[in-house]
């Protein structure tokens, strides 16, 4: 094709020189460029170089006649590419018919009307160009339609399907061919058909695109469709129908992710807060009270630590399910108004759940829900085949009394929940102003503790461990205290849980370890017997990576013999230890450090778990020691001692307070004892005195103030083998 801006090229094929000359003169006047050929063969040769925009072709020629030439042209170019005007004899109808059969675009009969010929050529040229453009347009549209995922329907105003085309990879709603000529009401469910028919009418009447969303039950379940209808002429509309099921599912999934807790399927924090806002707005208008219950499972962390996270997750799911089912059913029965059914639940994260009661007429109702929630959870859960008992502490805040917005209600319910925990768990507390000061106290404790660590307000006390057979000191346990500038000596139970929660425990633990190791080395340098040093490692310290690095660095820095160091781990940590932690334990064990399980028997560990880990000792929980003397009996203690010894473990009995307990433990073969009977936790100077004199500070054996009832020499060396 020649460039559009140049003049159109015409080729005249005619054996008559005069006719050619006249045609040429005419076409030049009509702004054509002109080439001439005296016969068909040369005409076709000219076209080889590039097709012209139009051909004027004489029918009657010697050799190849015009019909043949036209046929050959059509073999290569169609009428929109190269239009051909044939010049026939006067009113020769037969020739005219043949000319069209051969593919001519138009004809002119001799004698030629010259001015008309020029117009005709121009007209034919324009018509072929339009036809070409139309064809290209059609091709483009056909390509678009082919590539479209939509099904395309043409629907008449009366709702009849006039035309249908399946979309690219679209699954037809019904077998193809099944639509055309049928009414929508026959092929689609009545509701859908009516909606589409309405949209067809609107599209035609208003001349605007209409959109209809609908669902259809299909073999593989319910599918969603979107139809867009555009008017097409005065009596029909084109409907593009797309299967939007996947998109719909994605939207739903995104909504679920954004608004629901993935584990329990309960609304999440964001969702809950939105609902609280909504309910508060309504409550303000209707002058209602709204209660928010904040629920935290008691001891969940321990279950998580001892049974593993998967079991923890399973438990949370069961708790959520039970809350939803039982509570809702129960409460709707108790207060059968529609609003009660709208009680909202959420899981805020971890083991924290919330319940919103949107219409509280009487605080007794809220208390009843709290009690019921607790009783619903009091039946044991089965997790991983094991029965697990949980309880919940619940804090309650009420709008408008305890807060005007979602955030403050939540904060106050949380504070009340903490208070419930402090009251001994498994109980509920209403928020009261005094709790606000407690919450503030807690946060000031946190910041004070951070300062305490930096400013050296921590102190270490040491409690002796003695050999059961003769009462000689065999070891000491380092126990931390906080020398608070105003409050005096603060016990670990009052600040370690906070440190454990906010992460300060890492610094505290490292400080304890370093200080205690240094102390032992100092005694050693002073020529005193160096007892085995037990240091407590908190769960968070144990779980954080880098235990090996920290401990080995302290060993290197202080120069303590690693064999003297014993790290006490809570039982919960060893039940389901992470692999990296076990690896750190092995490395430390290789170094010579020993591990002991603290409060053995109080948790879920078994001797089997112990066997799999590099554990060197178990410390029997105080409760067993207490229960070992009448009216209790010593069977459990004896069994633990016996089992531990079969596994080659050292055993320490904790909390030995009376000579009777000591006697029972001696009889049970427990090698080491620790407790007030032999000495309370004391400062380093007093331990030094004990090490020099061999006397323990507390009531000695038989209450005579001496360890083991004998007075060893001022330097009482203990052979390492005794430890
Ligand atoms: P624990 O490891 O079980 O330490 C023994 C606790 O029992 C000590 O309490 C000790 O004073 C007390 N105790 C010792 N003998 C007797 C007895 O005969 N009767 C009774 N009733 N109690 C006795 P303390 O010092 O208050 O420590 C409490 C807990 O705080 C420790 O329990 C330990 O888990 C933790 N803790 C103390 N210091 C540290 C530390 O430096 N790091 C870590 N991570 N935890 C520590
Ligand atoms: Mg301990």
mmCIF file of C-alpha atoms and ligand atoms in Angstrom, residues 477 479 536 568 598 619 654 674, ligand 2:
data_model
loop_
_atom_site.group_PDB
_atom_site.id
_atom_site.type_symbol
_atom_site.label_atom_id
_atom_site.label_comp_id
_atom_site.label_asym_id
_atom_site.label_seq_id
_atom_site.Cartn_x
_atom_site.Cartn_y
_atom_site.Cartn_z
ATOM 1 C CA UNK A 477 22.624 -20.841 94.479
ATOM 2 C CA UNK A 479 19.512 -15.374 94.014
ATOM 3 C CA UNK A 536 18.937 -19.523 87.473
ATOM 4 C CA UNK A 568 19.091 -24.054 86.537
ATOM 5 C CA UNK A 598 14.600 -26.496 88.772
ATOM 6 C CA UNK A 619 16.047 -30.134 91.934
ATOM 7 C CA UNK A 654 14.673 -27.813 97.766
ATOM 8 C CA UNK A 674 18.877 -26.881 100.141
HETATM 9 MG MG1 LIG B 2 16.612 -22.068 91.329
#
